Tab-separated table of C-alpha atoms in Angstrom:
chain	number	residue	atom	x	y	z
A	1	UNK	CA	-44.352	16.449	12.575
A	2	UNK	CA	-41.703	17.689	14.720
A	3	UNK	CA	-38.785	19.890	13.592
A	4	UNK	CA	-35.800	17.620	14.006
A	5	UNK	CA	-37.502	15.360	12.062
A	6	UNK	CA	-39.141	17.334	9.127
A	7	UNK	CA	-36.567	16.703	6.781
A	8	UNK	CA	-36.151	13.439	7.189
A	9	UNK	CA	-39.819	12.892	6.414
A	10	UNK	CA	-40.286	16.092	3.557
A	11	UNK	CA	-37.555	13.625	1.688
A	12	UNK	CA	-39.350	10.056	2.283
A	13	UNK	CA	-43.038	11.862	1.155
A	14	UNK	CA	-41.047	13.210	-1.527
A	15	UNK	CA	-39.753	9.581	-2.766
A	16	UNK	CA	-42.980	7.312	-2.084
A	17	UNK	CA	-46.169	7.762	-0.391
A	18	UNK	CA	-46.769	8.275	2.859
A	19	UNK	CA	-49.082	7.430	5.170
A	20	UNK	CA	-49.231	8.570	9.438
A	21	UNK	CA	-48.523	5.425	10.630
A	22	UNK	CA	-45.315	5.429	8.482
A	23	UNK	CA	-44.134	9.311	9.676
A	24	UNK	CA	-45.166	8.251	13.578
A	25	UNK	CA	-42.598	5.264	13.199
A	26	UNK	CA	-39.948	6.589	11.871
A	27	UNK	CA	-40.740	9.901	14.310
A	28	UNK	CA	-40.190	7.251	17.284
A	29	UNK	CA	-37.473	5.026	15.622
A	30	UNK	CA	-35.165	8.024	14.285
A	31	UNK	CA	-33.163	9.181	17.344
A	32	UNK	CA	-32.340	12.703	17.184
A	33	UNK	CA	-28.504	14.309	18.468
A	34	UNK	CA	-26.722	16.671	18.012
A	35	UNK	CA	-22.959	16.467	17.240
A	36	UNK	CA	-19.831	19.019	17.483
A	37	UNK	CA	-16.987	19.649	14.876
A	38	UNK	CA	-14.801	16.372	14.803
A	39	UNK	CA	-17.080	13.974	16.364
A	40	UNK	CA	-16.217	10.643	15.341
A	41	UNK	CA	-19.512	8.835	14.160
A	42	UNK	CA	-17.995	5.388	13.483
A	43	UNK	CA	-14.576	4.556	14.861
A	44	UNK	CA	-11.729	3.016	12.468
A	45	UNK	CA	-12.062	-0.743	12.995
A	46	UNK	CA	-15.043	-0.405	15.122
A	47	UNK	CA	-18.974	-1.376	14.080
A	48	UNK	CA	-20.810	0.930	12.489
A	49	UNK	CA	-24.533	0.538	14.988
A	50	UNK	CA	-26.089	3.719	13.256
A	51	UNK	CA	-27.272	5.119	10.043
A	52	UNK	CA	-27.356	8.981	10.133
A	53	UNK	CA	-29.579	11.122	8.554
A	54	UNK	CA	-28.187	14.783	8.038
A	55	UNK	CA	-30.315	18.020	8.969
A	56	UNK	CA	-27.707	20.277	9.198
A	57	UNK	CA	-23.718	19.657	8.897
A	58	UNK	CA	-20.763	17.689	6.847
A	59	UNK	CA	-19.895	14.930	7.507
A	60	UNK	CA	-16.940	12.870	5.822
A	61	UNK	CA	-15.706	9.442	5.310
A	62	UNK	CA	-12.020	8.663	5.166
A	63	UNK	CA	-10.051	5.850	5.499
A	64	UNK	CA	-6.264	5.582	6.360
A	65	UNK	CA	-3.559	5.066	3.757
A	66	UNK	CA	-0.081	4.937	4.364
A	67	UNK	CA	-0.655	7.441	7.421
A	68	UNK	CA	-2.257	9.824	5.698
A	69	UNK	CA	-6.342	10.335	5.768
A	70	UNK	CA	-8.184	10.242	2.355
A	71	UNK	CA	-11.701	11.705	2.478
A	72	UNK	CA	-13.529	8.852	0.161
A	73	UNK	CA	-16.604	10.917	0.784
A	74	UNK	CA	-18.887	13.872	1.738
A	75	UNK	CA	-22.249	13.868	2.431
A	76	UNK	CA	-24.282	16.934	3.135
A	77	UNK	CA	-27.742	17.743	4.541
A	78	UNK	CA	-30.365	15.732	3.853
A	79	UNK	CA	-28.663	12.698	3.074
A	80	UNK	CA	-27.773	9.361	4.765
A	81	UNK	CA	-24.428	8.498	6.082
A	82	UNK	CA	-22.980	5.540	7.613
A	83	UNK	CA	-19.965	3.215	7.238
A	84	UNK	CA	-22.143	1.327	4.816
A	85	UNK	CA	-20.772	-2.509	4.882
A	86	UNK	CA	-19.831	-2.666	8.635
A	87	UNK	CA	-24.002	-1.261	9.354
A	88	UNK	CA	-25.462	-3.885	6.685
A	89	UNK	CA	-22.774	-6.666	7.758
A	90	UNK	CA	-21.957	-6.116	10.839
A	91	UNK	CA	-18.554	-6.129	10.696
A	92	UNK	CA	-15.899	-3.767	11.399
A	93	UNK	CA	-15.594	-0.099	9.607
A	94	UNK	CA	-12.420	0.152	7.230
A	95	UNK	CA	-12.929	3.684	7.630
A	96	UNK	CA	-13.818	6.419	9.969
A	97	UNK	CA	-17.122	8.521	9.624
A	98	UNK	CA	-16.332	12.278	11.274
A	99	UNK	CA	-17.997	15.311	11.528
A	100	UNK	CA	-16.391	18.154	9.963
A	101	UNK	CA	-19.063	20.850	11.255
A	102	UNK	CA	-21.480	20.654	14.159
A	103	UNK	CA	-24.238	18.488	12.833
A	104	UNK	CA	-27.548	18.735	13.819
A	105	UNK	CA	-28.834	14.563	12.855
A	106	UNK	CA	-31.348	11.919	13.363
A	107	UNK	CA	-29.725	8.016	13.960
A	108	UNK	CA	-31.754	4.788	13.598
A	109	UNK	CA	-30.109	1.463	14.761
A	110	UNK	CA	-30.001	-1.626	12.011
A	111	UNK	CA	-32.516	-3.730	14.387
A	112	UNK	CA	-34.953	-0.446	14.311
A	113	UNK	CA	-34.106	-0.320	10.065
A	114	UNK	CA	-35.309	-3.423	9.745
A	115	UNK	CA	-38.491	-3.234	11.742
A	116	UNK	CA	-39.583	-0.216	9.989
A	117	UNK	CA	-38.927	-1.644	6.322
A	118	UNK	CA	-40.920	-4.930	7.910
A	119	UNK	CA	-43.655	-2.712	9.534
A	120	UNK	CA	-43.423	0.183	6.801
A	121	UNK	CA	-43.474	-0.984	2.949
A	122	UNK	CA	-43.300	2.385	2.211
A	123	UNK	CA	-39.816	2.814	4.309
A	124	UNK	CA	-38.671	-0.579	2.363
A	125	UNK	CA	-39.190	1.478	-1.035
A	126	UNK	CA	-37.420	4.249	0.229
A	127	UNK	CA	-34.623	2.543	1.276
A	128	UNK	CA	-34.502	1.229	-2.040
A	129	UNK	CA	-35.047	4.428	-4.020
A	130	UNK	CA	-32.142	5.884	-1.990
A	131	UNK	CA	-29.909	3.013	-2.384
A	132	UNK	CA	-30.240	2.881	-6.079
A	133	UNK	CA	-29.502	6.908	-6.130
A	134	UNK	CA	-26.531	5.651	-4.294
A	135	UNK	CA	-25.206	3.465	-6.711
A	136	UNK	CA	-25.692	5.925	-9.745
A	137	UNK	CA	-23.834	8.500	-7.626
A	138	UNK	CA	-20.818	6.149	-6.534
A	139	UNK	CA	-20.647	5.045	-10.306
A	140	UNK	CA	-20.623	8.422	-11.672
A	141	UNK	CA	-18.049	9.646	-9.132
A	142	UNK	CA	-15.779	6.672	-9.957
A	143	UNK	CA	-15.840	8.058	-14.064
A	144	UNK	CA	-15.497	11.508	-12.775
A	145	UNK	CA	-12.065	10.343	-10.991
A	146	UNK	CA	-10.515	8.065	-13.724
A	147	UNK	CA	-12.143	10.694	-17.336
A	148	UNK	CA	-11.733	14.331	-15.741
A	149	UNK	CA	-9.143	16.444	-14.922
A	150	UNK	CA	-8.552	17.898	-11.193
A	151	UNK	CA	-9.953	21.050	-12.306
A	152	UNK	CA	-13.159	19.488	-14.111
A	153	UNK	CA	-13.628	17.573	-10.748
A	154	UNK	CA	-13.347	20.815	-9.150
A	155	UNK	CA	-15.784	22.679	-10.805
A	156	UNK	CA	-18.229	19.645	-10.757
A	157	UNK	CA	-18.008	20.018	-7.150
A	158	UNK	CA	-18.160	23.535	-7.319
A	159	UNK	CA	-21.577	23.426	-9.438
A	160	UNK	CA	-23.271	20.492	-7.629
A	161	UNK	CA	-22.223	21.066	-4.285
A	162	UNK	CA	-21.413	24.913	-3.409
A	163	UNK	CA	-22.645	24.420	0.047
A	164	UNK	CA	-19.793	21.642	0.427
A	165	UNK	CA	-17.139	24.196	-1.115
A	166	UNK	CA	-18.005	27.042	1.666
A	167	UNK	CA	-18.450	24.768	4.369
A	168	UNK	CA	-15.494	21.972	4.314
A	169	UNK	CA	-11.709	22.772	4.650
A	170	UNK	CA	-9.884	22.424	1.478
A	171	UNK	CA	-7.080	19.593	2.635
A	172	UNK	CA	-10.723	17.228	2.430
A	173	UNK	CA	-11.908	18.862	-0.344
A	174	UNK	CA	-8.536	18.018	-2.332
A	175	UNK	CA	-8.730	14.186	-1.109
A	176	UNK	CA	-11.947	13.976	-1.891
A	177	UNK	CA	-11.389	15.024	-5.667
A	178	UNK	CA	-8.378	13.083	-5.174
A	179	UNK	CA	-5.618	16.139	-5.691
A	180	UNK	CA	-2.975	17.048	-3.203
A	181	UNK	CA	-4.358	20.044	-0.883
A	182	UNK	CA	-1.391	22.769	-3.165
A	183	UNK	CA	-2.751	21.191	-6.572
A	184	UNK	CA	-6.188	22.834	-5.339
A	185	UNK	CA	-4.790	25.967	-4.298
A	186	UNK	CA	-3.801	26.327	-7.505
A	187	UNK	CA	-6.768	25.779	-9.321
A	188	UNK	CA	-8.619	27.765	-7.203
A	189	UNK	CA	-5.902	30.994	-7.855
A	190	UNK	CA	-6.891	29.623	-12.203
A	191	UNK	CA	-10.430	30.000	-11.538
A	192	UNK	CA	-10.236	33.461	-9.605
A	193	UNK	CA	-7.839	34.773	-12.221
């Protein structure tokens, strides 16, 4: 097992069981790159051709609105980012996937996906697994927004996700818990007080 792609494949033996044939493909199907601070991943209105797998870095989604950018999400190592329906569909991205750090990641094309969940049951399962984790996360994030107040949603983030807190400048932070960039400024003087 290589470096770059250790943690990529400490998650997956994590998840289901592996066997070598199953770490050797997704070894040579898993391209690894390396990014700098404000690469653009996937282009607003473009196809998304990659899923990413994080080793090291953020990473955020945001789409336009009005003129303004609103972070709809922030991934951190290990975890899987993409523009999600323009990958699967093949359509174009509503949004814009950007690097907010130097990232350190592994990419796999949708044609190479799909032969390694064909070739690799185990990789189908995963894919699965992680998709379902997914969905649980998306539909406790939408509660979060509509039940808790812009300091609760702080703190959550603050608990779950300290890495994200040190790491990511606050104007994404605050669109991401869906506050204006002051209204966090001033929970954050609350908290400290």
């Amino acid at each position: 097992m290589d470096n770059a792609h250790a943690k990529l494949l400490q998650l997956v033996s994590k998840l289901v069981k592996t066997d070598a044939h199953d770490l050797n493909m997704a070894t040579r199907l898993f391209e690894h790159i390396t990014t700098t601070k404000g690469t653009v991943l996937v282009a607003h209105n473009k196809r998304a051709t990659h899923l990413y797998f994080i080793n090291s870095g953020f990473i955020r989604n945001y789409y336009l609105q009005d003129g303004l950018e609103v972070t709809s999400h922030i991934n951190c190592p290990p975890g899987f980012i993409t523009s999600f329906n323009s990958f699967i569909n093949g359509t174009n991205s509503p949004e814009v996937v950007q690097c907010i750090t130097d990232c350190d990641l592994l990419r796999i094309t949708k044609k190479d996906l799909d032969t390694l969940y064909q070739e690799c049951p185990n990789w189908g399962l995963t894919g699965r697994l992680i998709y379902e984790q997914a969905l649980a996360y998306n539909e406790q994030r939408t509660k979060d927004i509509m039940t808790l107040t812009a300091k609760q949603r702080y703190l959550n983030l603050l608990a779950i996700h300290p890495d994200i807190i040190q790491h990511v400048p606050l104007q994404y932070i605050a669109s991401f818990i869906g506050i204006k960039p002051e209204s966090l400024s001033r929970i954050r003087k609350q908290i400290i007080s």
